[in-house]
Coordinates of C-alpha atoms in Angstrom, one line a residue:
M1 CA 96.0 57.7 102.5
Q2 CA 92.3 57.1 103.2
V3 CA 92.1 60.3 105.3
F4 CA 93.8 62.3 102.7
K5 CA 91.4 61.0 100.0
L6 CA 88.4 61.8 102.2
F7 CA 89.7 65.3 102.8
L8 CA 90.0 65.9 99.0
Q9 CA 86.5 64.5 98.4
I10 CA 85.0 66.9 100.9
A11 CA 87.1 69.8 99.5
K12 CA 85.6 69.3 96.0
A13 CA 82.2 70.1 97.4
K14 CA 83.3 73.1 99.5
L15 CA 85.8 74.8 97.1
P16 CA 83.2 76.3 94.8
S17 CA 81.8 78.5 97.6
G18 CA 85.3 79.8 98.3
L19 CA 86.3 80.4 94.7
I20 CA 83.4 82.8 94.3
Y21 CA 85.5 85.3 96.4
V22 CA 88.5 84.8 94.0
I23 CA 86.3 85.5 90.9
V24 CA 84.8 88.6 92.5
F25 CA 88.3 89.7 93.6
F26 CA 89.7 89.7 90.0
A27 CA 86.5 91.2 88.6
V28 CA 86.8 94.2 90.9
C29 CA 90.6 94.6 91.0
F30 CA 91.2 94.5 87.3
P31 CA 89.2 97.5 86.3
M32 CA 90.3 99.4 89.5
S33 CA 94.0 98.9 88.8
K34 CA 93.5 99.7 85.1
A35 CA 91.6 102.9 85.9
A36 CA 94.2 104.0 88.4
A37 CA 97.0 103.4 85.9
E38 CA 95.2 105.5 83.2
Q39 CA 94.4 108.4 85.6
T40 CA 97.4 110.6 84.8
S41 CA 95.6 114.0 84.3
F42 CA 92.9 116.0 86.0
E43 CA 89.7 116.9 84.2
E44 CA 87.0 119.1 85.7
T45 CA 83.5 117.6 86.0
K46 CA 81.1 118.8 83.4
V47 CA 77.3 118.9 84.1
S48 CA 74.7 118.3 81.4
I49 CA 72.4 121.3 81.5
A50 CA 69.3 122.4 79.6
V51 CA 69.0 126.2 79.6
F52 CA 65.8 128.1 78.7
D53 CA 66.3 131.9 78.1
E54 CA 63.1 133.7 78.7
D55 CA 64.8 137.1 78.9
N56 CA 66.7 136.9 75.7
T57 CA 69.0 139.8 76.4
P58 CA 72.8 140.2 75.8
E59 CA 73.3 139.7 79.5
S60 CA 71.4 136.4 79.6
R61 CA 73.1 135.2 76.5
R62 CA 76.5 136.0 78.0
L63 CA 75.5 133.9 81.1
I64 CA 74.6 131.0 78.9
E65 CA 77.9 131.3 77.0
E66 CA 79.8 131.4 80.3
I67 CA 78.0 128.3 81.6
G68 CA 78.8 126.5 78.4
K69 CA 82.6 126.9 78.9
K70 CA 82.7 124.4 81.7
N71 CA 79.5 122.4 81.2
K72 CA 77.5 120.7 78.4
I73 CA 74.6 122.6 77.2
K74 CA 71.9 120.3 75.9
E75 CA 69.2 121.4 73.4
L76 CA 65.9 120.5 74.8
K77 CA 62.3 121.7 74.3
N78 CA 60.8 123.5 77.2
D79 CA 58.2 120.7 77.9
P80 CA 57.8 119.3 81.5
E81 CA 57.3 115.8 80.2
L82 CA 60.3 115.9 77.9
I83 CA 62.4 117.4 80.7
L84 CA 61.4 114.6 83.1
D85 CA 62.2 111.9 80.5
A86 CA 65.6 113.5 79.8
M87 CA 66.4 113.6 83.5
Y88 CA 65.2 110.1 84.1
Y89 CA 67.4 108.6 81.4
G90 CA 70.4 110.7 82.5
Q91 CA 70.6 112.9 79.4
V92 CA 70.2 116.0 81.5
A93 CA 71.1 116.5 85.2
Y94 CA 70.0 120.1 85.7
T95 CA 67.6 122.6 84.0
L96 CA 68.0 126.4 84.3
S97 CA 65.3 128.9 83.2
I98 CA 66.5 132.5 83.0
K99 CA 63.4 134.5 84.0
K100 CA 62.0 137.5 82.1
G101 CA 63.6 140.7 83.4
Y102 CA 66.9 139.0 84.3
A103 CA 69.1 141.9 83.1
Q104 CA 67.1 144.5 85.0
N105 CA 67.0 142.5 88.2
L106 CA 70.6 141.6 88.1
K107 CA 71.8 145.1 88.8
K108 CA 69.3 145.8 91.6
T109 CA 71.7 145.7 94.5
D110 CA 69.1 147.0 96.9
E111 CA 67.3 143.7 96.8
A112 CA 68.3 140.7 98.9
E113 CA 71.2 138.9 97.2
T114 CA 69.2 135.9 96.1
K115 CA 69.0 134.2 92.7
D116 CA 65.4 133.1 93.1
A117 CA 64.2 136.3 91.3
L118 CA 66.5 135.6 88.4
F119 CA 66.4 131.9 87.8
E120 CA 64.1 128.9 88.1
T121 CA 66.0 125.6 88.5
F122 CA 65.0 122.0 88.5
H123 CA 66.7 118.7 89.2
L124 CA 65.6 115.3 90.4
H125 CA 67.9 114.8 93.3
D126 CA 70.8 116.5 95.0
S127 CA 74.3 115.5 93.8
Y128 CA 77.8 117.0 93.6
A129 CA 76.9 118.3 90.1
T130 CA 73.7 120.1 91.0
I131 CA 75.2 121.6 94.2
M132 CA 78.1 122.8 92.1
M133 CA 75.8 124.5 89.7
E134 CA 73.8 126.1 92.5
Q135 CA 77.0 127.5 94.0
Y136 CA 78.2 128.7 90.6
L137 CA 75.0 130.7 89.9
D138 CA 75.0 132.2 93.4
E139 CA 78.7 133.2 93.1
Y140 CA 78.0 134.7 89.7
V141 CA 75.1 136.8 90.8
R142 CA 76.9 138.0 94.0
T143 CA 80.0 138.9 92.1
V144 CA 78.2 141.0 89.5
R145 CA 76.1 142.8 92.1
A146 CA 79.3 143.5 94.1
Y147 CA 80.9 145.1 91.1
V148 CA 77.7 147.1 90.3
A149 CA 77.6 148.3 93.9
G150 CA 81.2 149.4 93.6
G151 CA 80.2 151.9 90.8
N152 CA 80.7 149.7 87.6
E153 CA 78.3 149.6 84.8
L154 CA 76.5 146.3 84.3
N155 CA 78.5 145.2 81.2
A156 CA 81.8 146.1 83.0
A157 CA 80.6 144.2 86.1
I158 CA 79.9 141.2 84.0
D159 CA 83.3 141.5 82.2
K160 CA 85.1 141.6 85.6
T161 CA 83.0 138.7 86.9
E162 CA 83.8 136.5 84.0
K163 CA 87.4 137.3 84.4
Q164 CA 87.3 136.5 88.1
I165 CA 85.3 133.3 87.8
G166 CA 87.3 132.2 84.8
I167 CA 90.5 132.0 86.9
E168 CA 91.6 128.3 86.9
A169 CA 93.8 126.8 89.5
E170 CA 96.8 124.9 88.2
V171 CA 96.2 121.3 88.9
S172 CA 98.8 118.6 88.6
M173 CA 98.7 114.9 89.4
V174 CA 101.1 114.4 92.3
D175 CA 102.8 111.1 92.5
P176 CA 101.9 109.9 96.0
D177 CA 105.4 109.1 97.1
G178 CA 105.3 108.6 100.9
G179 CA 109.0 108.1 101.2
G180 CA 108.9 104.3 100.7
V181 CA 110.9 102.1 98.5
R182 CA 108.8 102.4 95.4
D183 CA 109.9 100.6 92.3
E184 CA 108.7 101.4 88.8
N185 CA 108.0 97.7 88.4
Y186 CA 105.6 97.7 91.4
S187 CA 103.2 100.6 90.7
E188 CA 100.7 101.9 93.1
S189 CA 97.9 100.9 90.7
F190 CA 99.1 97.3 90.7
S191 CA 99.5 97.3 94.4
F192 CA 95.7 97.4 94.6
V193 CA 95.8 93.7 93.7
F194 CA 97.9 92.8 96.7
R195 CA 96.1 95.3 99.0
Y196 CA 92.8 93.4 98.9
M197 CA 94.2 89.9 99.1
P198 CA 93.9 89.6 102.9
Y199 CA 90.1 89.6 102.6
V200 CA 90.2 87.0 99.9
F201 CA 92.5 84.7 101.9
I202 CA 90.4 84.9 105.0
S203 CA 87.1 84.5 103.2
V204 CA 88.2 81.5 101.1
F205 CA 90.1 79.6 103.8
V206 CA 87.5 80.0 106.5
N207 CA 84.7 79.1 104.1
V208 CA 86.6 76.1 102.7
L209 CA 88.8 74.7 105.5
C210 CA 86.4 75.2 108.4
P211 CA 83.6 73.1 106.9
I212 CA 86.1 70.3 105.8
L213 CA 87.6 70.1 109.3
L214 CA 84.2 70.2 110.9
V215 CA 83.1 67.2 108.8
M216 CA 86.3 65.4 109.7
K217 CA 85.5 65.9 113.4
R218 CA 82.0 64.4 113.2
K219 CA 81.4 61.5 115.5
D220 CA 81.0 58.9 112.8
Q221 CA 84.3 59.9 111.2
R222 CA 86.1 59.9 114.5
F223 CA 84.7 56.5 115.4
R224 CA 85.7 55.1 112.0
M225 CA 89.3 56.4 112.6
N226 CA 89.3 54.9 116.1
C227 CA 88.3 51.5 114.7
S228 CA 91.0 51.6 112.0
S229 CA 94.7 51.0 112.2
T230 CA 95.5 54.6 111.3
K231 CA 97.7 56.2 113.9
M232 CA 96.8 59.6 115.2
S233 CA 100.1 61.0 113.9
S234 CA 99.3 59.7 110.4
F235 CA 95.8 61.1 110.7
S236 CA 97.1 64.6 111.6
A237 CA 99.8 64.5 108.9
Q238 CA 97.2 63.7 106.2
I239 CA 94.9 66.5 107.4
F240 CA 97.9 68.9 107.3
G241 CA 98.8 67.7 103.8
G242 CA 95.2 68.4 102.6
C243 CA 95.2 71.8 104.1
A244 CA 98.6 72.6 102.6
I245 CA 97.4 71.6 99.1
I246 CA 94.3 73.9 99.3
V247 CA 96.3 76.8 100.7
G248 CA 99.0 76.4 98.0
A249 CA 96.4 76.0 95.2
V250 CA 94.5 79.1 96.2
W251 CA 97.7 81.1 96.6
L252 CA 99.1 80.0 93.3
L253 CA 95.7 80.8 91.6
L254 CA 95.9 84.3 92.9
M255 CA 99.5 84.7 91.9
I256 CA 98.9 83.4 88.4
G257 CA 95.9 85.8 88.0
S258 CA 98.0 88.6 89.3
M259 CA 100.8 87.9 86.8
I260 CA 98.2 87.9 84.0
M261 CA 97.1 91.4 85.2
Y262 CA 100.7 92.4 85.5
G263 CA 101.4 91.4 81.9
G264 CA 103.9 88.6 82.6
I265 CA 106.4 87.4 85.2
F266 CA 106.9 89.8 88.0
Q267 CA 109.9 92.1 87.6
G268 CA 111.9 93.8 90.4
A269 CA 112.6 93.0 94.0
N270 CA 109.5 94.8 95.3
C271 CA 107.1 92.5 93.4
W272 CA 108.7 89.4 94.8
I273 CA 108.8 90.7 98.3
A274 CA 105.0 91.4 97.9
V275 CA 104.6 87.8 96.7
L276 CA 106.4 86.5 99.8
N277 CA 104.3 88.8 102.0
S278 CA 101.1 87.4 100.5
F279 CA 102.3 83.9 101.1
V280 CA 102.9 84.5 104.8
F281 CA 99.5 86.1 105.1
A282 CA 97.9 83.1 103.3
L283 CA 99.4 80.8 106.0
I284 CA 98.1 83.2 108.7
S285 CA 94.6 83.0 107.1
A286 CA 94.7 79.3 107.0
T287 CA 95.8 79.1 110.6
I288 CA 92.9 81.4 111.6
A289 CA 90.5 79.0 109.7
I290 CA 92.0 76.0 111.6
L291 CA 91.7 77.9 114.9
V292 CA 88.1 78.7 114.2
S293 CA 87.3 75.1 113.4
S294 CA 88.8 74.0 116.8
F295 CA 85.8 75.6 118.5
S296 CA 83.5 73.3 116.5
P297 CA 81.0 76.0 115.3
G298 CA 78.0 75.0 113.3
E299 CA 78.4 75.2 109.6
S300 CA 75.7 77.8 109.5
V301 CA 77.8 80.0 111.8
V302 CA 80.9 79.7 109.6
N303 CA 79.8 82.3 107.1
M304 CA 78.9 84.8 109.9
I305 CA 82.4 84.2 111.4
T306 CA 83.9 84.8 108.0
Q307 CA 82.2 88.2 107.6
C308 CA 83.0 89.3 111.2
V309 CA 86.6 88.3 111.1
G310 CA 87.3 89.2 107.4
L311 CA 85.4 92.5 107.2
G312 CA 86.3 93.6 110.8
M313 CA 90.0 93.0 110.3
C314 CA 90.1 94.5 106.8
F315 CA 88.2 97.7 107.8
L316 CA 90.5 98.3 110.8
T317 CA 93.9 97.6 109.2
G318 CA 93.8 99.5 105.9
V319 CA 92.6 96.9 103.4
F320 CA 89.5 98.7 102.3
V321 CA 90.4 102.2 103.7
P322 CA 94.1 103.3 103.3
Q323 CA 96.0 103.5 106.6
S324 CA 96.8 107.2 105.8
L325 CA 93.1 108.0 106.2
L326 CA 92.6 106.0 109.5
G327 CA 92.7 107.7 112.8
D328 CA 95.4 107.2 115.4
G329 CA 93.1 105.3 117.7
V330 CA 92.1 102.9 115.0
L331 CA 95.7 102.3 114.0
A332 CA 96.7 101.7 117.6
V333 CA 94.1 98.9 117.8
A334 CA 95.0 97.6 114.3
K335 CA 98.6 97.0 115.3
F336 CA 97.4 93.9 117.2
L337 CA 96.1 92.4 114.0
P338 CA 98.4 90.7 111.4
A339 CA 96.7 92.4 108.4
Y340 CA 97.9 95.8 109.7
W341 CA 101.6 94.8 109.1
Y342 CA 100.7 93.2 105.8
E343 CA 99.2 96.4 104.6
K344 CA 102.0 98.5 106.0
A345 CA 104.6 96.5 104.1
N346 CA 102.5 96.7 100.9
D347 CA 102.2 100.5 101.3
I348 CA 106.0 100.9 101.8
L349 CA 106.6 98.8 98.7
A350 CA 104.2 100.8 96.6
G351 CA 105.7 104.1 97.8
A352 CA 102.5 105.2 99.6
G353 CA 104.0 104.8 103.1
E354 CA 107.2 105.9 104.9
G355 CA 109.8 103.3 105.4
T356 CA 112.7 101.3 103.9
T357 CA 113.3 97.8 102.8
G358 CA 114.4 96.9 106.3
D359 CA 111.0 98.1 107.6
V360 CA 109.3 95.9 105.1
W361 CA 111.2 92.8 106.4
I362 CA 110.3 93.8 110.0
C363 CA 106.6 93.8 109.0
V364 CA 107.0 90.4 107.4
L365 CA 108.8 89.0 110.6
I366 CA 106.0 90.4 112.8
E367 CA 103.5 88.5 110.5
V368 CA 105.6 85.4 111.0
G369 CA 105.3 86.0 114.8
F370 CA 101.5 86.2 114.5
L371 CA 101.6 82.9 112.5
V372 CA 103.6 81.1 115.2
A373 CA 101.4 82.5 118.0
L374 CA 98.2 81.4 116.2
A375 CA 99.7 78.0 115.5
L376 CA 100.6 77.5 119.2
V377 CA 97.2 78.6 120.3
T378 CA 95.6 76.2 117.9
I379 CA 97.8 73.3 119.1
L380 CA 97.0 74.1 122.8
L381 CA 93.3 74.2 122.1
S382 CA 93.4 70.9 120.2
R383 CA 95.1 69.2 123.2
Q384 CA 92.6 70.7 125.6
R385 CA 89.8 69.3 123.5
P386 CA 90.8 65.7 122.6
E387 CA 88.3 64.5 120.1
G388 CA 90.4 62.2 118.0
R389 CA 90.6 59.0 120.0
A390 CA 88.1 57.4 122.3
R391 CA 89.4 56.4 125.7
K392 CA 90.3 52.7 125.9
V393 CA 88.7 50.9 128.8
R394 CA 90.3 47.7 130.1
N395 CA 87.9 44.8 130.4
P396 CA 87.7 43.6 134.0
Q397 CA 89.2 40.2 134.6
P398 CA 86.7 37.5 135.7
E399 CA 87.1 36.3 139.2

């Protein structure tokens, strides 16, 4: 068991770099899944605004009152330094100054329909909130002037404008049921945990297993094995055992952490199918790591390979961007990657994708097919690049 002990000693030095991905994974997934679970209603965004009324007329005060219905009016002294400080610290996002003569200029429909003669606005940078306020003021002025041009008095025009702008669309949070086999025990918010696991598996195993296997392939290690009585079959079996322990430990760590986030032992068939699906992909990720190590890359290149393989596969297959948002061309390419079928199965289980339980098992079987294919390629490459044993040369017989 000397090879196995050496494997574990090297693993102790390499595991911390891989566990960073696990820590970041839970640090990101926990608040995301919690926020998604708590988001059960729609609330319109409110902008923090400081309003300065230089006109001080009933019309200007009605505008301020109308703005305050859907936004937060902040009391602030009209001092440039104080305004800049408030914006810098995020207390105010937008300032609006209603110019002198606002009421008179508002009903002048012969002028160009611009709000520059009515207001003076200020904000530090463009954002959804500031653009929304700009559009609101423009819509307000245009609507009032349209009613005035239609023969209404200014007060009547403002009344109709407030009624028109005040119409609110009925918003309801739709349960995104894509026709899958969604189970109440496997919510879409909790499915985020399993959705991002492929990136963690690939990153951890490539960063951990590749360096270990590269160390085991060094000349000094190979020569020591050649001089020992350890058979090649025993050497390979001990390496396989070490890889299996690391894969199992990382997978169990993620499952235990997921159960803690879930609130106990998984309930329902969908959860356990997702667990099986994650185990299959963990084996695929480990096989990818072994396949990469068979090319004997430098240890400095391993991290680059991790990012290229991990990020590339995850962006194409729906790990970071849902498959429903990806184009047909991207999905056509993604079907040749195992993570696509993992994510498709996860979406069906969460109810976000179309399919039945049978479709889920088909996805899992396709992943197993990828696993077998990657394992065969790895074995063929290892036989084409014999590095384990030195060739024995028979000593010539003296004449």
